[in-house]
Amino acid sequence: MKLHIEKMIYGGNGLAHSANEAGPGRAIFVPFTLPREVVEARITKQHSAFSAAELESIAVASADRVTPRCAHFGECGGCQYQHASYDAQLRLKQEILRETLERAGLNSLPRIEPHAAEPWKYRNRIRLRVAEIGGQLRAGYLRRGSTDFLPIGMCPIAAPLLWRAAEALLTLGGNAAQWAHAAEEVEFFSTADVARLQMTLFVRHQPAKGFAQFCEALRERLPELEGAGVLIMQHAGQGRKTQRFRKGDTWGADGLSYSVAAESYWVSRGGFFQVNRYVVETLVDLVTRGRRGRLAWDLYAGVGLFSRVLAKTFSEVVAVEASAGDLAQNLRGEGRRTIVATTADFLRQAALERERPELIVVDPPRAGVGIEACTLLARIKPPEIVYVSCDPTTLGRDLKAMVDSGYRLRELHMVDMFPQTFHQETVAVLSL
């Protein structure tokens, strides 16, 4: 059917409606389209509230349409926006963020300030599947919308060192090759200046010996490699989220020292760190700049990305993280306190005590802070809350709860942490 694309929606699809003389027809989601385009599309799935379609051809193209840089775009599940100019991507993400927050019931939003950098070669971490195809070892991702393996020959959003590392792994010979063939997945993580590299192999069965020799052979081709480890995969259900791992052999350093502005953070192999090596400094600046006082709390603190900087301008910083190994190492010294707990547990206890911070920073996973935590934050009543979000839908839910409790949404920043994809990072500043 012929469709007129009205706008983009969160998730990367264009929205159209089927023709209906009585009014707007059924909502149809079409990937790889842009607003105001006229396309031919084929319905592939019917859902209760919408239909999913595949793009067949473009009758009228947007002026924002460009040629994708990656040969695998459209097949690979990683990117959704390579067909749009980068200026258009930023504009679309701001529009989606504003509409999502307004749909959550937030009115009179402040201007959304965009923050962006180089949109290619930005990723400091990639995790690839590994499989033998036609007698040749290949690395790749998943095909879009499936769990099928897609071998790839490039990844232009990754730092070049990461793909060079994958190619070195795949072409190892001799005894070292047994480790590459044993891997089902491999993860590479580099510093921002791509001077140092960590590798994790995910295997079902670890070869009996030779891991050190394998790593030494790989380092001959890849001098940036500083450490490597094996995780043995043990199924506990379907999908990565239910996967369990047992540690296997290790070699070299067990992490990296990652520099952001004037601070250096220890990140253990496999530990979480912001993925965009170009805009993480901007993110830290937005969260910490101009903020000072007696006491700040950093919730979901991770490795202490914000805590370390806040400790320069606050007399005391309390950083809360459920898994705080790296945090404890990065946040040492007088006036710096690490608490190993979930944010919900910490806030339940804190709400019963008299200690009140001047600033609370929250940087939750995609599920957001949640209504219970928002209620507890409103009871604690810090003068200022900085909310860092990677999901506009859960952000809208949580900001609405905070605004209803008396907070004012003062600033909104859209940080493009994930160019070429629909994902976005938001920094929201609330005050009483």
Coordinates of C-alpha atoms in Angstrom, one line a residue:
M1 CA 0.0 0.0 0.0
K2 CA 1.0 3.6 -0.5
L3 CA 1.6 5.5 2.8
H4 CA 2.4 9.0 3.8
I5 CA 4.9 9.1 6.7
E6 CA 3.8 11.6 9.3
K7 CA 6.5 11.5 11.9
M8 CA 9.1 9.3 13.6
I9 CA 8.4 7.4 16.8
Y10 CA 10.6 6.1 19.6
G11 CA 12.1 2.8 18.4
G12 CA 13.1 4.1 14.9
N13 CA 10.0 3.6 12.9
G14 CA 8.0 6.0 10.8
L15 CA 4.3 6.4 11.6
A16 CA 1.6 6.3 8.9
H17 CA -2.1 5.6 8.9
S18 CA -4.0 3.5 6.4
A19 CA -6.6 5.3 4.2
N20 CA -10.0 5.5 5.8
E21 CA -12.9 7.6 4.6
A22 CA -14.3 7.9 8.1
G23 CA -11.1 9.4 9.5
P24 CA -7.5 8.4 10.4
G25 CA -7.2 4.7 9.8
R26 CA -5.0 2.1 11.5
A27 CA -1.5 3.1 12.7
I28 CA 1.2 1.5 10.6
F29 CA 4.9 1.4 11.6
V30 CA 7.4 1.5 8.8
P31 CA 11.2 1.3 9.4
F32 CA 13.9 3.2 7.5
T33 CA 11.5 6.0 6.5
L34 CA 11.5 9.8 7.3
P35 CA 8.7 12.4 7.9
R36 CA 6.8 13.6 4.8
E37 CA 8.0 10.7 2.6
V38 CA 5.6 8.8 0.4
V39 CA 6.4 5.1 0.4
E40 CA 5.2 1.7 -0.8
A41 CA 5.1 -0.7 2.1
R42 CA 4.0 -4.3 2.8
I43 CA 2.1 -5.2 6.0
T44 CA 4.1 -8.0 7.8
K45 CA 2.4 -8.2 11.2
Q46 CA -1.0 -7.2 12.7
H47 CA -1.0 -6.2 16.4
S48 CA -4.0 -5.1 18.4
A49 CA -3.1 -1.4 18.3
F50 CA -1.0 -1.1 15.1
S51 CA 0.4 -2.9 12.1
A52 CA 4.0 -3.5 11.3
A53 CA 5.2 -3.1 7.7
E54 CA 8.4 -3.4 5.6
L55 CA 9.5 -0.7 3.3
E56 CA 9.2 -1.7 -0.4
S57 CA 10.1 1.5 -2.3
I58 CA 10.2 5.3 -1.9
A59 CA 7.9 7.3 -4.1
V60 CA 8.8 10.7 -2.6
A61 CA 12.0 11.0 -0.6
S62 CA 12.8 13.4 2.2
A63 CA 15.5 16.0 1.6
D64 CA 17.1 14.6 4.8
R65 CA 17.6 11.2 3.3
V66 CA 21.3 10.2 2.8
T67 CA 23.1 7.1 1.7
P68 CA 23.9 4.8 4.7
R69 CA 27.6 4.4 5.4
C70 CA 27.4 0.8 6.5
A71 CA 27.0 -2.1 4.0
H72 CA 24.9 -4.0 6.6
F73 CA 22.4 -1.2 7.4
G74 CA 18.9 -2.6 7.2
E75 CA 19.9 -6.2 7.8
C76 CA 21.7 -5.5 11.1
G77 CA 19.7 -4.8 14.2
G78 CA 22.1 -2.2 15.5
C79 CA 21.3 1.0 13.7
Q80 CA 18.0 2.6 12.7
Y81 CA 18.9 6.1 11.4
Q82 CA 21.8 5.8 9.0
H83 CA 19.5 6.8 6.2
A84 CA 19.0 10.3 7.8
S85 CA 21.4 13.2 7.8
Y86 CA 22.9 13.8 11.2
D87 CA 21.2 17.1 11.6
A88 CA 17.9 15.4 10.9
Q89 CA 18.7 12.7 13.5
L90 CA 19.3 15.3 16.2
R91 CA 16.1 17.1 15.2
L92 CA 14.0 13.9 15.2
K93 CA 15.3 12.8 18.6
Q94 CA 14.4 16.2 20.2
E95 CA 10.9 16.0 18.7
I96 CA 10.4 12.4 20.0
L97 CA 11.7 13.4 23.4
R98 CA 9.3 16.4 23.6
E99 CA 6.3 14.4 22.4
T100 CA 7.1 11.5 24.8
L101 CA 7.3 13.9 27.8
E102 CA 4.1 15.8 26.8
R103 CA 2.3 12.5 26.4
A104 CA 3.3 11.7 30.0
G105 CA 1.4 14.8 31.1
L106 CA 4.3 17.2 31.3
N107 CA 3.3 20.7 30.1
S108 CA 5.3 23.9 29.7
L109 CA 8.6 22.0 29.0
P110 CA 11.8 24.0 28.9
R111 CA 13.7 24.2 25.6
I112 CA 15.5 21.0 24.8
E113 CA 19.2 21.7 24.4
P114 CA 20.9 19.2 22.0
H115 CA 24.5 18.1 22.6
A116 CA 26.4 16.1 20.0
A117 CA 29.8 15.2 18.7
E118 CA 31.3 13.0 15.9
P119 CA 28.5 10.6 14.8
W120 CA 30.8 7.8 13.6
K121 CA 33.6 5.7 15.2
Y122 CA 32.3 6.7 18.6
R123 CA 31.7 3.4 20.4
N124 CA 34.4 2.3 22.9
R125 CA 32.7 -1.1 23.4
I126 CA 31.3 -3.8 21.0
R127 CA 30.1 -7.3 21.7
L128 CA 30.1 -9.6 18.7
R129 CA 28.8 -13.1 18.0
V130 CA 31.3 -15.5 16.6
A131 CA 30.5 -18.5 14.4
E132 CA 32.0 -20.6 11.7
I133 CA 30.4 -20.0 8.3
G134 CA 31.5 -22.1 5.3
G135 CA 34.6 -23.2 7.0
Q136 CA 35.6 -19.6 7.9
L137 CA 35.4 -18.0 11.3
R138 CA 33.2 -14.9 11.2
A139 CA 32.1 -12.2 13.7
G140 CA 28.8 -10.4 13.6
Y141 CA 25.6 -9.2 15.2
L142 CA 22.0 -10.3 15.0
R143 CA 19.8 -9.8 12.0
R144 CA 17.2 -7.1 12.6
G145 CA 14.1 -8.5 14.4
S146 CA 15.5 -12.0 14.8
T147 CA 18.0 -14.1 16.7
D148 CA 19.7 -15.1 13.5
F149 CA 23.4 -14.5 13.2
L150 CA 24.5 -11.9 10.7
P151 CA 28.3 -12.0 9.7
I152 CA 29.6 -8.5 9.1
G153 CA 32.7 -7.0 7.5
M154 CA 32.5 -3.5 9.0
C155 CA 31.0 -1.5 11.9
P156 CA 31.4 2.2 11.2
I157 CA 30.0 3.3 14.6
A158 CA 32.7 1.4 16.5
A159 CA 36.2 2.8 17.2
P160 CA 38.4 1.4 14.4
L161 CA 40.6 -0.4 17.0
L162 CA 37.6 -2.6 18.0
W163 CA 37.0 -3.9 14.5
R164 CA 40.7 -4.3 14.0
A165 CA 40.7 -6.4 17.1
A166 CA 37.9 -8.6 15.8
E167 CA 39.8 -9.2 12.5
A168 CA 43.0 -10.1 14.4
L169 CA 41.1 -12.6 16.5
L170 CA 39.4 -14.3 13.5
T171 CA 42.6 -14.8 11.6
L172 CA 44.8 -16.3 14.4
G173 CA 46.4 -19.6 13.4
G174 CA 48.1 -22.5 15.1
N175 CA 47.2 -23.6 18.6
A176 CA 45.9 -20.1 19.4
A177 CA 43.0 -20.6 17.0
Q178 CA 41.3 -23.1 19.3
W179 CA 40.4 -20.3 21.6
A180 CA 38.9 -18.2 18.9
H181 CA 36.9 -21.2 17.6
A182 CA 35.7 -21.9 21.2
A183 CA 34.2 -18.4 21.5
E184 CA 30.5 -17.9 21.0
E185 CA 30.8 -14.1 21.6
V186 CA 33.6 -11.7 22.2
E187 CA 33.6 -8.2 23.8
F188 CA 36.2 -5.5 23.2
F189 CA 36.4 -2.4 25.3
S190 CA 38.9 0.4 24.7
T191 CA 40.0 3.7 26.3
A192 CA 38.8 6.9 24.7
D193 CA 42.2 7.4 23.0
V194 CA 42.1 3.8 21.8
A195 CA 45.6 3.2 23.3
R196 CA 44.5 0.3 25.6
L197 CA 42.1 -2.6 25.1
Q198 CA 40.4 -5.3 27.1
M199 CA 38.8 -8.5 25.7
T200 CA 36.3 -10.9 27.1
L201 CA 35.6 -14.3 25.5
F202 CA 32.2 -16.0 26.1
V203 CA 32.5 -19.7 25.7
R204 CA 30.4 -22.8 26.4
H205 CA 33.5 -25.0 27.0
Q206 CA 36.9 -23.6 27.8
P207 CA 39.9 -25.3 26.1
A208 CA 42.0 -27.1 28.5
K209 CA 45.1 -24.9 28.2
G210 CA 47.0 -22.3 26.3
F211 CA 45.0 -19.1 27.1
A212 CA 48.1 -17.1 28.0
Q213 CA 49.8 -18.2 24.7
F214 CA 46.6 -17.3 22.8
C215 CA 46.6 -13.8 24.3
E216 CA 50.3 -13.3 23.6
A217 CA 49.8 -14.3 20.0
L218 CA 46.9 -11.9 19.7
R219 CA 48.9 -9.1 21.3
E220 CA 51.6 -9.5 18.6
R221 CA 49.0 -8.3 16.1
L222 CA 47.3 -6.0 18.6
P223 CA 49.8 -4.3 20.9
E224 CA 47.0 -2.3 22.5
L225 CA 45.7 -5.5 24.2
E226 CA 46.3 -5.2 28.0
G227 CA 44.1 -7.8 29.5
A228 CA 41.7 -10.6 28.6
G229 CA 39.3 -13.0 30.4
V230 CA 37.0 -15.9 29.8
L231 CA 33.4 -16.2 30.9
I232 CA 31.9 -19.7 30.6
M233 CA 28.2 -19.5 29.6
Q234 CA 25.7 -21.5 31.6
H235 CA 22.1 -21.3 30.4
A236 CA 19.4 -20.4 33.0
G237 CA 16.7 -19.6 30.4
Q238 CA 16.2 -17.9 27.0
G239 CA 18.1 -14.8 26.1
R240 CA 21.1 -12.9 27.3
K241 CA 19.3 -11.4 30.4
T242 CA 18.9 -14.9 31.9
Q243 CA 22.4 -16.0 31.0
R244 CA 24.7 -17.0 33.9
F245 CA 28.4 -17.0 33.7
R246 CA 31.3 -18.7 35.5
K247 CA 34.8 -17.1 35.4
G248 CA 37.4 -18.9 33.4
D249 CA 41.1 -18.1 32.6
T250 CA 42.4 -14.6 32.8
W251 CA 45.5 -12.9 31.4
G252 CA 47.1 -9.5 32.0
A253 CA 45.4 -6.5 33.6
D254 CA 41.8 -7.0 34.8
G255 CA 40.6 -3.6 33.7
L256 CA 41.4 -0.2 32.2
S257 CA 42.1 3.2 33.5
Y258 CA 39.7 5.4 31.5
S259 CA 40.3 9.2 31.4
V260 CA 37.5 11.7 31.3
A261 CA 38.6 15.4 31.4
A262 CA 40.9 15.6 34.4
E263 CA 39.7 12.4 36.1
S264 CA 40.8 8.8 35.7
Y265 CA 38.4 5.9 36.4
W266 CA 39.3 2.3 36.9
V267 CA 36.8 0.1 34.9
S268 CA 37.0 -3.6 35.5
R269 CA 36.8 -5.9 32.5
G270 CA 33.1 -6.2 31.8
G271 CA 32.1 -3.3 34.0
F272 CA 29.7 -0.7 32.8
F273 CA 30.9 2.6 31.4
Q274 CA 29.3 5.1 29.0
V275 CA 29.7 3.9 25.5
N276 CA 30.4 7.1 23.5
R277 CA 34.0 8.1 23.8
Y278 CA 33.3 11.6 22.4
V279 CA 30.4 13.0 24.5
V280 CA 30.9 11.4 27.9
E281 CA 32.8 14.6 29.0
T282 CA 29.9 16.7 28.0
L283 CA 27.6 14.5 30.0
V284 CA 29.7 14.8 33.1
D285 CA 29.8 18.6 32.6
L286 CA 26.0 18.9 32.3
V287 CA 25.5 16.9 35.5
T288 CA 28.2 18.6 37.7
R289 CA 28.9 22.1 36.4
G290 CA 28.3 24.9 38.8
R291 CA 27.0 22.6 41.6
R292 CA 28.5 22.9 45.0
G293 CA 27.6 22.6 48.7
R294 CA 27.7 20.5 51.8
L295 CA 26.3 17.1 50.7
A296 CA 25.5 15.4 47.4
W297 CA 24.2 11.9 46.7
D298 CA 25.0 10.0 43.5
L299 CA 22.5 7.2 43.1
Y300 CA 23.1 4.3 40.6
A301 CA 26.7 5.6 40.8
G302 CA 28.4 3.0 38.6
V303 CA 32.2 3.5 38.6
G304 CA 31.7 7.0 40.1
L305 CA 31.7 9.0 36.9
F306 CA 29.8 11.9 38.5
S307 CA 30.9 11.3 42.1
R308 CA 34.5 12.0 41.5
V309 CA 33.8 15.4 40.0
L310 CA 31.2 16.3 42.6
A311 CA 33.7 15.5 45.3
K312 CA 35.7 18.6 44.2
T313 CA 32.9 21.0 45.1
F314 CA 30.9 19.2 47.8
S315 CA 32.2 18.7 51.4
E316 CA 30.7 15.1 51.3
V317 CA 29.6 12.9 48.5
V318 CA 27.7 9.6 49.1
A319 CA 27.7 7.2 46.1
V320 CA 25.3 4.3 46.1
E321 CA 25.7 1.3 43.8
A322 CA 24.5 -2.3 44.2
S323 CA 27.8 -3.7 42.8
A324 CA 30.4 -1.2 44.0
G325 CA 33.8 -2.8 43.4
D326 CA 35.1 -0.2 40.9
L327 CA 33.2 2.6 42.7
A328 CA 35.0 1.9 46.0
Q329 CA 38.4 2.0 44.2
N330 CA 37.5 5.2 42.3
L331 CA 36.0 7.1 45.3
R332 CA 38.6 7.1 48.0
G333 CA 39.5 9.9 50.4
E334 CA 38.0 12.2 53.0
G335 CA 34.4 13.2 52.4
R336 CA 33.8 10.4 49.9
R337 CA 31.5 7.5 51.0
T338 CA 30.5 4.4 49.1
I339 CA 27.4 2.5 50.0
V340 CA 26.8 -1.0 48.6
A341 CA 23.0 -1.1 48.2
T342 CA 20.2 -0.8 45.7
T343 CA 18.9 2.8 45.3
A344 CA 15.4 1.7 46.5
D345 CA 16.9 0.2 49.8
F346 CA 19.1 3.2 50.4
L347 CA 16.2 5.7 49.9
R348 CA 13.9 3.7 52.2
Q349 CA 16.4 4.0 55.0
A350 CA 17.4 7.6 54.1
A351 CA 13.7 8.7 54.2
L352 CA 13.7 7.7 57.9
E353 CA 16.8 9.7 58.8
R354 CA 17.3 13.5 59.1
E355 CA 20.3 13.8 56.7
R356 CA 19.2 15.9 53.7
P357 CA 21.5 16.5 50.7
E358 CA 21.5 19.7 48.6
L359 CA 21.8 17.6 45.4
I360 CA 20.8 14.2 44.3
V361 CA 22.0 12.7 41.0
V362 CA 20.2 9.6 39.6
D363 CA 21.4 7.7 36.6
P364 CA 19.1 4.6 36.5
P365 CA 19.0 1.8 33.8
R366 CA 16.2 1.8 31.2
A367 CA 13.6 0.8 33.7
G368 CA 14.0 4.3 35.3
V369 CA 13.8 5.2 39.0
G370 CA 10.3 4.0 39.5
I371 CA 7.3 5.5 41.3
E372 CA 8.3 4.2 44.8
A373 CA 11.7 5.9 44.5
C374 CA 10.2 9.1 43.2
T375 CA 7.9 9.1 46.2
L376 CA 10.8 8.7 48.5
L377 CA 12.8 11.4 46.8
A378 CA 9.8 13.8 47.3
R379 CA 9.9 13.0 51.0
I380 CA 13.6 13.7 51.3
K381 CA 13.1 16.9 49.3
P382 CA 16.6 17.8 48.1
P383 CA 16.6 21.4 46.6
E384 CA 17.9 20.0 43.3
I385 CA 17.7 16.6 41.4
V386 CA 19.6 15.8 38.2
Y387 CA 18.1 12.9 36.4
V388 CA 20.2 11.1 33.7
S389 CA 18.0 8.9 31.6
C390 CA 18.5 6.5 28.6
D391 CA 14.8 5.9 28.0
P392 CA 12.4 8.8 27.4
T393 CA 9.3 6.8 28.2
T394 CA 10.3 5.9 31.8
L395 CA 11.8 9.3 32.1
G396 CA 8.4 10.9 31.4
R397 CA 6.7 8.7 34.0
D398 CA 9.2 9.6 36.7
L399 CA 9.4 13.3 35.9
K400 CA 5.6 13.5 36.0
A401 CA 5.7 12.0 39.5
M402 CA 8.3 14.5 40.6
V403 CA 6.5 17.5 39.1
D404 CA 3.3 16.4 40.8
S405 CA 5.1 16.3 44.1
G406 CA 6.2 19.9 43.8
Y407 CA 9.3 19.9 41.7
R408 CA 9.8 22.2 38.7
L409 CA 11.5 20.9 35.5
R410 CA 14.1 23.6 34.9
E411 CA 16.4 22.2 32.2
L412 CA 16.3 19.5 29.5
H413 CA 19.3 18.3 27.6
M414 CA 19.3 15.7 24.8
V415 CA 22.8 14.2 24.7
D416 CA 23.3 12.1 21.6
M417 CA 25.1 9.2 23.1
F418 CA 24.0 6.8 20.4
P419 CA 24.2 8.4 16.9
Q420 CA 22.7 6.4 14.0
T421 CA 20.3 4.6 16.4
F422 CA 17.0 5.6 18.0
H423 CA 18.5 5.6 21.5
Q424 CA 19.1 8.8 23.3
E425 CA 20.4 10.1 26.6
T426 CA 18.6 12.9 28.5
V427 CA 19.7 15.1 31.4
A428 CA 16.8 16.6 33.3
V429 CA 17.3 19.2 36.1
L430 CA 14.5 19.6 38.7
S431 CA 14.4 22.1 41.5
L432 CA 11.9 23.0 44.3

